[in-house]
Coordinates of C-alpha atoms (C1' of nucleotides) in Angstrom, one line a residue:
Chain A
M1 CA 0.5 24.3 13.0
S2 CA 0.4 21.8 16.1
S3 CA -3.1 20.4 16.5
A4 CA -4.8 18.3 19.0
S5 CA -3.5 14.8 16.8
T6 CA 0.1 15.8 16.5
P7 CA 1.8 13.7 19.4
R8 CA 3.7 15.3 22.0
V9 CA 5.7 13.1 24.1
R10 CA 8.7 13.6 26.4
F11 CA 11.7 12.1 28.1
A12 CA 11.9 12.9 31.2
P13 CA 14.9 11.8 33.4
S14 CA 16.2 12.5 37.3
P15 CA 19.5 13.9 37.1
T16 CA 20.3 11.3 40.3
G17 CA 22.9 9.8 38.1
Y18 CA 24.3 9.5 34.3
L19 CA 22.5 8.6 31.6
H20 CA 22.1 4.8 32.2
V21 CA 21.2 2.6 29.0
G22 CA 17.7 2.1 30.6
G23 CA 17.2 5.6 30.2
A24 CA 18.9 6.1 27.3
R25 CA 16.7 3.8 25.2
T26 CA 13.3 5.4 26.7
A27 CA 14.7 8.1 25.2
L28 CA 15.4 6.7 21.9
F29 CA 12.4 5.1 21.5
N30 CA 10.3 8.7 22.2
W31 CA 12.2 10.2 20.1
L32 CA 12.0 7.8 17.1
F33 CA 8.1 8.1 18.0
A34 CA 8.2 11.6 17.7
R35 CA 10.3 11.5 14.8
H36 CA 8.5 9.1 12.9
C37 CA 4.8 11.1 13.1
G38 CA 6.4 14.6 13.2
G39 CA 5.6 15.3 16.7
T40 CA 7.2 17.2 19.7
L41 CA 10.0 15.7 22.0
I42 CA 9.9 17.4 25.1
L43 CA 13.3 17.2 27.8
R44 CA 12.3 17.3 31.5
I45 CA 14.3 17.3 33.9
E46 CA 12.5 15.9 37.0
D47 CA 14.7 16.9 40.1
T48 CA 12.3 17.2 42.7
D49 CA 14.3 15.3 44.8
F50 CA 17.3 18.0 45.7
E51 CA 19.4 15.9 48.2
R52 CA 20.1 13.3 45.2
S53 CA 19.6 15.6 41.8
S54 CA 22.6 17.6 40.6
E55 CA 23.6 20.0 37.9
E56 CA 26.5 17.6 37.1
M57 CA 24.1 14.9 36.6
V58 CA 21.9 17.0 34.3
E59 CA 24.7 17.9 32.0
G60 CA 25.9 13.8 31.7
I61 CA 22.3 13.3 30.6
L62 CA 22.6 15.8 27.8
V63 CA 25.9 14.6 27.0
G64 CA 24.8 10.8 26.2
M65 CA 21.7 12.4 24.6
R66 CA 24.3 14.7 22.2
W67 CA 26.1 11.5 21.8
L68 CA 23.6 9.2 20.9
G69 CA 21.9 11.8 18.3
I70 CA 18.7 12.4 20.4
D71 CA 17.4 16.1 20.2
W72 CA 14.9 17.4 21.7
D73 CA 12.3 19.9 20.2
D74 CA 11.1 22.0 23.9
G75 CA 12.9 22.3 27.2
P76 CA 14.5 21.4 29.1
F77 CA 12.1 22.2 31.5
Y78 CA 13.1 22.0 35.2
Q79 CA 10.7 20.5 38.0
S80 CA 12.4 22.2 40.6
Q81 CA 11.2 25.5 39.0
R82 CA 8.3 24.7 38.1
L83 CA 6.8 24.2 41.9
D84 CA 4.0 26.8 41.7
L85 CA 2.2 24.4 39.2
Y86 CA 2.3 21.3 41.3
R87 CA 0.8 23.5 44.5
Q88 CA -2.0 24.7 42.7
T89 CA -2.6 21.3 40.9
A90 CA -2.6 20.1 44.3
E91 CA -5.0 23.2 45.7
K92 CA -7.3 22.2 42.9
L93 CA -7.5 18.7 43.7
L94 CA -8.2 19.7 47.1
A95 CA -10.7 22.0 46.8
S96 CA -12.4 19.2 44.3
G97 CA -12.6 16.9 47.5
H98 CA -9.7 14.5 45.6
A99 CA -7.3 15.1 48.6
Y100 CA -6.9 15.9 52.0
H101 CA -4.4 17.3 54.5
C102 CA -2.7 14.8 56.7
F103 CA -0.7 15.7 59.5
C104 CA 0.7 12.6 60.4
T105 CA 4.4 12.8 60.9
K106 CA 6.9 10.6 59.1
E107 CA 7.9 8.9 62.4
E108 CA 4.2 8.2 63.3
L109 CA 4.1 7.0 59.7
E110 CA 7.1 4.6 60.7
Q111 CA 5.7 3.0 63.5
R112 CA 3.0 2.3 62.0
R113 CA 4.0 0.7 59.1
A114 CA 6.3 -1.3 60.8
A115 CA 3.5 -2.4 63.6
A116 CA 1.5 -3.3 59.9
I117 CA 4.1 -5.5 58.8
A118 CA 4.9 -7.3 61.9
A119 CA 1.2 -8.0 62.1
G120 CA 1.3 -9.4 58.9
R121 CA -0.9 -6.6 57.1
P122 CA -0.7 -4.5 54.3
P123 CA 2.1 -1.4 55.0
M124 CA -0.6 1.2 53.4
Y125 CA -1.4 4.4 55.2
D126 CA -4.6 4.0 57.3
R127 CA -5.9 7.1 55.5
R128 CA -6.9 8.1 59.4
C129 CA -6.3 12.1 58.2
R130 CA -9.3 11.3 55.7
S131 CA -11.8 12.0 57.8
I132 CA -11.0 15.0 59.3
D133 CA -13.2 18.1 58.8
P134 CA -11.6 20.2 55.8
N135 CA -12.3 23.0 57.7
V136 CA -10.7 22.1 61.0
A137 CA -8.0 20.6 58.9
A138 CA -7.4 24.4 57.0
E139 CA -7.2 25.8 60.7
R140 CA -4.6 23.6 61.9
K141 CA -2.5 24.3 58.8
T142 CA -3.1 28.1 59.2
S143 CA -1.8 27.9 63.0
G144 CA 0.9 26.3 61.6
E145 CA 0.6 22.7 61.9
A146 CA 3.1 20.7 59.6
C147 CA 1.0 18.7 56.8
A148 CA 0.9 16.8 53.6
I149 CA -1.5 16.4 50.8
R150 CA -2.9 13.2 50.0
F151 CA -4.9 12.0 47.1
A152 CA -8.3 10.0 48.3
I153 CA -8.5 7.2 46.6
P154 CA -11.7 5.9 45.7
E155 CA -13.5 3.5 48.3
G156 CA -14.2 0.7 46.2
G157 CA -14.0 0.0 42.3
N158 CA -11.0 -0.5 40.1
T159 CA -8.8 1.9 38.2
S160 CA -7.7 0.5 34.8
F161 CA -5.8 2.0 31.4
D162 CA -5.5 0.2 27.8
D163 CA -1.5 0.2 27.6
A164 CA -0.3 0.5 24.2
V165 CA 2.1 -2.6 24.6
F166 CA 0.5 -4.7 27.5
G167 CA -3.4 -4.2 27.0
R168 CA -5.4 -3.4 29.3
V169 CA -3.9 -3.5 32.5
E170 CA -6.5 -3.2 36.1
F171 CA -5.8 -2.4 39.6
A172 CA -8.2 -2.4 42.4
N173 CA -9.0 0.7 44.1
S174 CA -8.3 -0.7 47.3
E175 CA -5.0 -2.2 46.9
I176 CA -3.9 1.4 45.8
E177 CA -2.8 3.9 48.8
D178 CA -3.6 7.6 49.7
F179 CA -0.6 8.3 48.2
V180 CA 1.5 12.1 49.3
L181 CA 0.7 14.7 46.6
L182 CA 2.6 17.5 48.2
R183 CA 5.3 16.8 51.1
S184 CA 5.1 18.9 54.1
D185 CA 7.8 20.9 53.1
G186 CA 5.7 21.8 49.9
I187 CA 8.0 20.0 47.3
P188 CA 5.6 17.5 45.5
T189 CA 6.3 13.7 45.0
Y190 CA 6.9 12.5 41.7
H191 CA 3.1 11.1 41.4
L192 CA 2.2 14.8 41.5
S193 CA 4.8 16.4 38.8
V194 CA 4.5 14.0 36.5
V195 CA 0.7 14.1 36.1
A196 CA 0.9 18.4 36.7
D197 CA 3.3 18.4 33.9
D198 CA 1.9 15.7 31.8
I199 CA -0.8 17.8 31.4
D200 CA 0.4 20.9 31.5
M201 CA 2.9 19.9 28.5
R202 CA -0.3 19.0 26.6
L203 CA 1.5 15.3 26.1
T204 CA -0.4 12.7 24.5
H205 CA 1.7 9.7 24.7
I206 CA 3.7 8.9 27.7
I207 CA 6.5 6.4 26.9
R208 CA 8.2 4.9 29.7
G209 CA 9.9 2.3 31.3
A210 CA 7.5 -0.6 32.7
D211 CA 8.9 0.0 36.3
H212 CA 6.0 2.8 36.4
I213 CA 2.9 0.1 35.4
S214 CA 2.1 0.2 39.2
N215 CA 2.5 4.0 39.3
T216 CA 0.2 4.7 36.3
P217 CA -3.1 4.3 38.1
K218 CA -2.2 6.7 40.9
Q219 CA -1.7 9.1 38.0
V220 CA -4.9 7.9 35.8
L221 CA -6.7 8.8 39.1
Q222 CA -5.6 11.9 39.2
Y223 CA -6.5 12.7 35.5
Q224 CA -9.8 11.8 36.2
A225 CA -9.9 14.2 39.5
L226 CA -8.3 16.8 37.1
G227 CA -11.0 16.2 34.2
A228 CA -7.7 15.8 31.9
P229 CA -7.9 14.2 28.7
M230 CA -6.1 10.7 29.2
P231 CA -2.8 10.1 27.2
V232 CA -2.0 6.8 25.7
F233 CA 0.2 4.6 28.3
A234 CA 2.8 2.7 26.6
H235 CA 5.6 1.0 29.0
V236 CA 8.4 -0.4 27.4
P237 CA 10.0 -3.6 28.8
L238 CA 13.2 -3.2 30.9
I239 CA 16.7 -4.1 29.8
L240 CA 18.4 -6.9 31.9
G241 CA 21.8 -7.7 32.5
P242 CA 23.7 -11.2 31.6
D243 CA 22.0 -12.6 34.6
K244 CA 18.6 -11.5 33.9
T245 CA 18.3 -9.1 37.5
R246 CA 17.6 -5.4 36.6
L247 CA 20.9 -3.8 34.8
S248 CA 23.2 -2.0 37.3
K249 CA 26.7 -1.0 38.1
R250 CA 27.2 -4.9 38.9
H251 CA 27.0 -5.5 35.3
G252 CA 29.8 -3.2 34.2
A253 CA 28.8 -0.5 32.1
T254 CA 25.5 1.0 32.8
S255 CA 26.4 4.8 31.7
V256 CA 26.0 5.5 28.4
I257 CA 28.5 7.6 28.1
S258 CA 31.1 4.9 29.1
Y259 CA 29.9 3.1 25.7
K260 CA 31.9 5.9 23.8
D261 CA 34.4 5.7 26.0
M262 CA 34.9 1.9 24.9
G263 CA 35.3 3.0 21.4
I264 CA 31.4 2.2 20.2
V265 CA 30.2 4.4 17.3
P266 CA 26.8 5.8 18.4
E267 CA 25.0 4.9 15.3
A268 CA 25.6 1.2 16.4
F269 CA 25.2 1.8 20.0
R270 CA 21.4 3.5 19.0
N271 CA 21.0 0.6 16.7
F272 CA 21.2 -2.2 19.2
L273 CA 19.2 -0.6 21.6
A274 CA 16.6 0.4 19.1
L275 CA 16.1 -3.2 18.3
L276 CA 16.1 -4.3 22.4
G277 CA 12.5 -4.8 23.1
W278 CA 11.1 -3.6 19.4
S279 CA 11.4 -5.0 16.3
P280 CA 10.4 -3.8 12.7
G281 CA 8.5 -7.1 12.3
P282 CA 8.5 -10.0 9.7
S283 CA 8.7 -6.7 6.8
Q284 CA 11.9 -6.2 7.6
K285 CA 13.0 -9.9 7.4
D286 CA 16.4 -11.0 8.5
R287 CA 17.7 -6.9 8.4
E288 CA 19.0 -5.7 11.9
I289 CA 21.7 -2.9 10.2
F290 CA 19.1 0.0 10.2
G291 CA 20.2 3.7 10.0
S292 CA 18.3 6.3 11.7
D293 CA 16.1 7.5 9.1
E294 CA 15.4 3.7 8.7
L295 CA 14.6 3.2 12.0
I296 CA 12.2 6.5 12.4
Q297 CA 10.3 5.6 9.6
L298 CA 9.6 1.9 10.6
F299 CA 9.2 2.6 14.6
S300 CA 6.3 2.1 15.9
L301 CA 4.5 1.1 19.3
D302 CA 3.2 -2.0 18.5
G303 CA 6.4 -3.4 17.4
I304 CA 7.5 -3.0 21.2
S305 CA 7.8 -6.3 22.9
K306 CA 6.6 -7.3 26.2
S307 CA 9.2 -9.1 28.0
N308 CA 12.1 -7.8 29.3
A309 CA 15.6 -7.6 27.2
V310 CA 19.1 -8.9 28.4
F311 CA 21.9 -6.7 27.0
D312 CA 24.4 -8.9 24.9
N313 CA 27.8 -6.9 25.0
D314 CA 28.9 -9.4 22.0
K315 CA 25.9 -8.5 19.9
L316 CA 26.6 -4.9 20.6
A317 CA 30.6 -5.5 19.3
W318 CA 28.8 -7.2 16.1
F319 CA 27.0 -3.8 15.5
N320 CA 29.8 -1.6 16.1
T321 CA 32.4 -3.8 13.6
E322 CA 29.7 -3.4 10.8
Y323 CA 29.4 -0.1 11.5
I324 CA 33.0 0.7 11.2
R325 CA 33.4 -1.3 8.5
A326 CA 30.6 0.0 6.4
Y327 CA 31.3 3.8 7.4
P328 CA 33.7 5.8 4.7
A329 CA 36.7 6.7 6.0
E330 CA 35.8 10.2 5.8
K331 CA 33.2 9.8 8.2
L332 CA 35.2 7.4 10.7
L333 CA 38.0 9.8 10.8
P334 CA 36.4 12.7 13.1
L335 CA 35.5 9.7 15.3
I336 CA 39.2 8.2 15.3
E337 CA 40.7 12.0 15.7
E338 CA 38.6 12.5 19.4
E339 CA 40.2 9.0 20.4
W340 CA 43.7 10.5 19.0
D341 CA 43.1 13.4 21.0
R342 CA 42.1 11.8 23.9
A343 CA 45.1 9.1 23.9
G344 CA 47.5 12.2 23.3
F345 CA 48.6 11.0 20.1
T346 CA 49.0 13.3 16.8
P347 CA 49.4 11.3 13.5
A348 CA 52.3 12.4 11.8
R349 CA 51.2 11.8 7.9
S350 CA 49.0 13.3 5.5
R351 CA 45.1 13.5 5.4
D352 CA 45.0 11.4 2.3
E353 CA 47.6 8.9 3.7
I354 CA 45.3 8.8 7.2
L355 CA 42.3 7.7 5.2
A356 CA 43.9 5.3 3.0
A357 CA 45.2 3.5 6.1
I358 CA 41.5 3.7 7.6
D359 CA 40.1 2.1 4.7
L360 CA 42.6 -0.4 5.5
L361 CA 42.5 -0.7 8.7
K362 CA 38.5 -0.7 9.5
P363 CA 37.6 -4.3 8.2
R364 CA 39.7 -5.5 11.4
A365 CA 38.8 -2.7 13.9
R366 CA 37.0 -4.1 17.0
N367 CA 36.4 -0.2 18.4
L368 CA 37.4 3.0 17.4
K369 CA 40.2 2.9 20.2
D370 CA 42.1 0.5 18.4
F371 CA 43.1 3.5 16.0
A372 CA 44.8 4.9 18.4
T373 CA 46.5 1.8 20.2
V374 CA 47.0 -1.0 17.8
F375 CA 46.8 0.9 15.0
R376 CA 49.4 3.3 15.8
A377 CA 52.4 2.1 13.6
Y378 CA 50.1 3.2 10.3
F379 CA 49.8 7.1 11.2
S380 CA 53.1 8.2 12.5
D381 CA 56.3 6.5 13.4
D382 CA 56.3 7.2 16.9
F383 CA 54.9 3.6 17.9
E384 CA 55.1 0.5 20.2
Y385 CA 56.0 -3.2 19.4
D386 CA 53.7 -5.8 21.2
P387 CA 56.1 -7.9 23.7
A388 CA 54.3 -10.9 22.9
A389 CA 54.6 -10.4 19.1
V390 CA 58.1 -9.6 18.9
T391 CA 59.0 -12.8 21.2
K392 CA 56.7 -15.2 18.9
F393 CA 58.0 -13.4 16.0
L394 CA 61.1 -12.0 16.3
S395 CA 63.3 -14.1 18.7
D396 CA 65.2 -15.9 16.3
G397 CA 68.4 -13.2 15.3
A398 CA 68.6 -15.1 11.9
V399 CA 65.0 -14.1 10.8
R400 CA 66.2 -10.4 11.8
A401 CA 69.1 -10.6 10.0
L402 CA 67.3 -11.7 7.0
L403 CA 65.0 -8.6 7.3
S404 CA 67.6 -6.3 7.5
E405 CA 68.9 -8.0 4.6
L406 CA 65.7 -7.6 2.8
S407 CA 65.6 -4.0 3.6
H408 CA 68.5 -3.2 1.3
R409 CA 66.7 -5.2 -1.3
Y410 CA 63.9 -3.2 -1.5
A411 CA 65.7 0.0 -0.5
V412 CA 67.4 -0.7 -4.3
G413 CA 64.6 -2.1 -6.2
A414 CA 62.9 0.0 -8.6
D415 CA 59.4 -1.0 -8.0
F416 CA 57.4 -1.0 -4.9
T417 CA 53.9 -2.1 -5.6
E418 CA 51.8 -4.7 -3.4
A419 CA 53.1 -7.4 -6.3
S420 CA 56.2 -6.3 -6.6
T421 CA 57.0 -6.3 -3.1
E422 CA 55.7 -9.9 -2.7
A423 CA 57.9 -11.2 -5.9
T424 CA 60.8 -9.6 -3.8
L425 CA 60.1 -11.1 -0.7
R426 CA 59.2 -14.7 -2.1
A427 CA 62.5 -14.7 -4.2
F428 CA 64.4 -13.5 -0.9
A429 CA 63.3 -16.6 1.0
E430 CA 63.2 -19.0 -1.6
E431 CA 66.9 -17.7 -2.2
K432 CA 68.0 -18.1 1.5
G433 CA 66.1 -21.3 1.8
I434 CA 63.7 -19.9 4.5
K435 CA 59.6 -20.4 4.5
A436 CA 58.1 -17.0 3.3
G437 CA 55.9 -17.1 5.9
Q438 CA 58.5 -16.8 8.4
L439 CA 59.4 -13.6 6.6
I440 CA 56.3 -12.6 6.2
N441 CA 55.3 -12.7 10.0
G442 CA 58.5 -10.9 11.2
S443 CA 57.7 -8.4 8.4
R444 CA 54.8 -7.6 10.0
V445 CA 55.6 -7.2 13.4
A446 CA 59.0 -5.1 12.2
L447 CA 56.6 -2.9 10.4
T448 CA 53.5 -2.7 12.4
G449 CA 54.9 -3.8 15.9
Q450 CA 51.8 -6.2 15.8
A451 CA 50.9 -9.8 15.2
V452 CA 48.2 -8.7 13.5
A453 CA 47.6 -6.8 10.7
P454 CA 46.0 -6.8 6.9
S455 CA 47.9 -8.5 4.1
L456 CA 51.3 -7.9 4.6
F457 CA 52.3 -6.4 1.2
A458 CA 49.2 -4.1 1.2
V459 CA 50.4 -2.5 4.7
M460 CA 53.9 -1.9 2.7
A461 CA 51.6 -0.3 -0.3
Q462 CA 50.4 1.5 2.8
L463 CA 53.5 3.0 4.7
G464 CA 55.5 3.5 1.9
K465 CA 59.2 2.3 0.9
E466 CA 61.1 4.9 2.9
R467 CA 59.4 3.4 5.8
V468 CA 59.4 -0.1 5.3
V469 CA 63.1 -0.3 4.5
Q470 CA 64.0 2.0 7.6
R471 CA 61.7 -0.4 10.0
L472 CA 62.8 -3.6 8.2
A473 CA 66.3 -2.4 9.0
A474 CA 65.7 -1.4 12.7
V475 CA 64.9 -5.2 13.4
D476 CA 68.6 -5.9 13.4
K477 CA 69.7 -3.8 15.7
M478 CA 66.6 -5.0 18.3
V479 CA 66.9 -7.3 21.4
P480 CA 63.7 -8.8 22.3
I481 CA 63.2 -9.2 25.9
G482 CA 64.0 -12.7 27.2
D483 CA 65.9 -13.5 23.7
V484 CA 69.6 -14.9 24.8
Chain B
rG1 C1' 3.7 -11.3 52.3
rG2 C1' 0.2 -8.2 48.6
rC3 C1' -0.5 -6.1 44.1
rG4 C1' 0.9 -6.1 38.7
rC5 C1' 3.5 -7.9 34.4
rC6 C1' 6.1 -11.5 31.7
rA7 C1' 7.7 -16.4 29.5
rU8 C1' 10.2 -19.0 21.8
rG9 C1' 17.6 -22.4 21.7
rG10 C1' 22.9 -19.1 25.7
rU11 C1' 21.3 -14.1 23.8
rG12 C1' 18.3 -10.3 20.8
rU13 C1' 13.9 -11.2 18.0
rA14 C1' 10.4 -13.9 13.9
rA15 C1' 6.6 -16.8 12.8
rU16 C1' 0.8 -14.2 6.7
rU17 C1' -2.4 -13.9 14.1
rG18 C1' -5.0 -21.6 15.0
rG19 C1' -2.3 -25.7 10.1
rU20 C1' 5.8 -23.8 9.2
rU21 C1' 11.2 -29.3 8.5
rA22 C1' 9.8 -23.2 14.3
rA23 C1' 12.9 -18.5 10.7
rC24 C1' 17.0 -14.9 10.9
rA25 C1' 21.0 -12.4 13.7
rC26 C1' 25.0 -12.5 17.5
rG27 C1' 27.7 -16.3 20.0
rC28 C1' 29.4 -21.2 19.6
rC29 C1' 31.9 -25.6 16.9
rG30 C1' 34.3 -27.3 12.3
rC31 C1' 36.2 -27.1 7.0
rC32 C1' 37.6 -24.0 2.9
rC33 C1' 40.5 -19.6 2.3
rU34 C1' 45.3 -17.9 3.7
rC35 C1' 51.1 -14.4 5.7
rU36 C1' 48.8 -13.3 11.0
rC37 C1' 44.1 -11.6 12.9
rA38 C1' 39.6 -10.6 11.2
rA39 C1' 36.4 -10.7 7.0
rG40 C1' 34.1 -14.1 3.4
rG41 C1' 32.4 -19.1 1.6
rC42 C1' 30.2 -23.6 3.0
rG43 C1' 28.5 -27.0 7.0
rG44 C1' 27.4 -28.1 12.4
rA45 C1' 25.3 -28.3 17.2
rG46 C1' 21.8 -25.8 19.9
rA47 C1' 14.1 -24.5 21.2
rG48 C1' 9.3 -29.2 19.7
rU49 C1' 8.1 -23.2 21.9
rU50 C1' 8.9 -23.3 31.0
rC51 C1' 5.6 -27.0 33.0
rG52 C1' 0.5 -29.4 33.6
rG53 C1' -4.7 -29.5 32.1
rG54 C1' -8.3 -28.0 28.9
rU55 C1' -10.8 -25.5 24.0
rU56 C1' -9.8 -27.5 19.1
rC57 C1' -9.6 -32.1 13.6
rG58 C1' -5.1 -28.9 15.0
rA59 C1' -2.0 -24.9 19.3
rU60 C1' 3.9 -21.6 19.6
rC61 C1' -0.5 -18.5 19.3
rC62 C1' -7.1 -19.3 22.7
rC63 C1' -8.4 -20.6 28.6
rC64 C1' -7.4 -22.4 33.4
rG65 C1' -3.6 -23.8 36.9
rA66 C1' 1.3 -24.1 38.8
rU67 C1' 6.5 -22.5 38.2
rG68 C1' 10.1 -18.9 37.8
rG69 C1' 11.3 -14.0 36.6
rC70 C1' 11.0 -9.0 36.8
rG71 C1' 8.0 -4.8 39.0
rC72 C1' 5.7 -1.3 42.3
rU73 C1' 4.7 -1.6 47.3
rA74 C1' 8.4 6.1 50.6
rC75 C1' 6.6 13.0 52.8
rC76 C1' 12.7 8.7 45.7
rA77 C1' 12.0 9.3 41.0

RNA sequence: GGCGCCAUGGUGUAAUUGGUUAACACGCCGCCCUCUCAAGGCGGAGAGUUCGGGUUCGAUCCCCGAUGGCGCUACCA
């Protein structure tokens, strides 16, 4: 069974927003780490900020995780339901003299802070309540006076920890504030709830964003005060936008689920994310495409880099096309069906025809949405003609007439193979004294509604004689926009 | 402002841990292929490793400083 040596990690999102890419990557790294070493991944919802937390956001986070294929072994636990643990922990700290009651009001604090800043002093809490006799404080509290509980930072010395990715990080205690553990309303602050839970859940590794480095000494001090075993901290560099500032809404999509909406294959997104701030090292020289099993096998904390990474949409797009191309049609189909559902599109072909069409189209797909938009003509007769394509290749009435005539050739022809359709068209072109390319381009638009498509004769074979004849003939009645 | 962290082409990462013409991928440009667009093949531009000092026979790699970026600096998480 589980022993002290099996790693226990957690992903602890705050449901104050959807699952964003930074959070997703933290979740991914924790998941890869846990799966790599047969550890346990715990999901914990940090919802102690009642103002900003919501059940919808929790659901959104879970949806994002499921989409990415990240599962967890325990939880989700909600901090809002574990308030007793935090209060007990605060009491323990109080009893051992590591914490004290603070009767300063929020207004007083703000006032003093402003004054300190104005005077050019560091705006740290002045610790005035730290000298109140504990017994006096207890009396004041029982008499109903509102108070918070603050942690008493040691007077001198330093607090340090050995980060698995950044190495030794040290802070002077004089720089650390006597932060609030428990607010006057009895709700814990993040600093208390994280360590109370991390200790209670017996976590061995804390893998989280580098934005928490500065918070870590406050937590280390609590572990020490509580006599709890210190976990390994591993801070992961942040993900930045193209302008190298922290990724935010300004940069466009930051919600993981919006990438699903853009037609990204989840496995591609995961692969892309894994390589943002992590590298499998030179043993995997020149390789970038890794399935989830490979990522799990390869993942290690020491492959995590220290510098922030810029999120590059072009690279993501490349991963996406690679995955679409590599997936067998059967694997792509359910993902495509989702797009069809969302678009309200119903394919009017047999399953085999659909699979064949997917195989034909996937080398040219940029994302999953293409199958519900520009590729519709391959799955149904209900599709639209791209006006630009029509204008470009079907403006010429003579061409349209020839295509109509060509459709008769196909109709009466015996064979209808890739080779025969091409031979027929080229012979027809020569006979009519027109360049084959003109008829090919025109046919392409007539058959697919698009100027871009796979090789025309492969398309014909895919559509079948009936449809080809019918669509080519239909073109003669078409009057292009702007055509006179 | 204070404290902390980081720094390799535009982007993501490599460089057997001091010895390489600094590699690969994305992106970009050109050529080939060609019925369109991709793909593919071939070729190219783009960093002397932010800058300045050290240490060393020798620094991307070690030390110091500067600069820049990011993070933290709440009774948010």
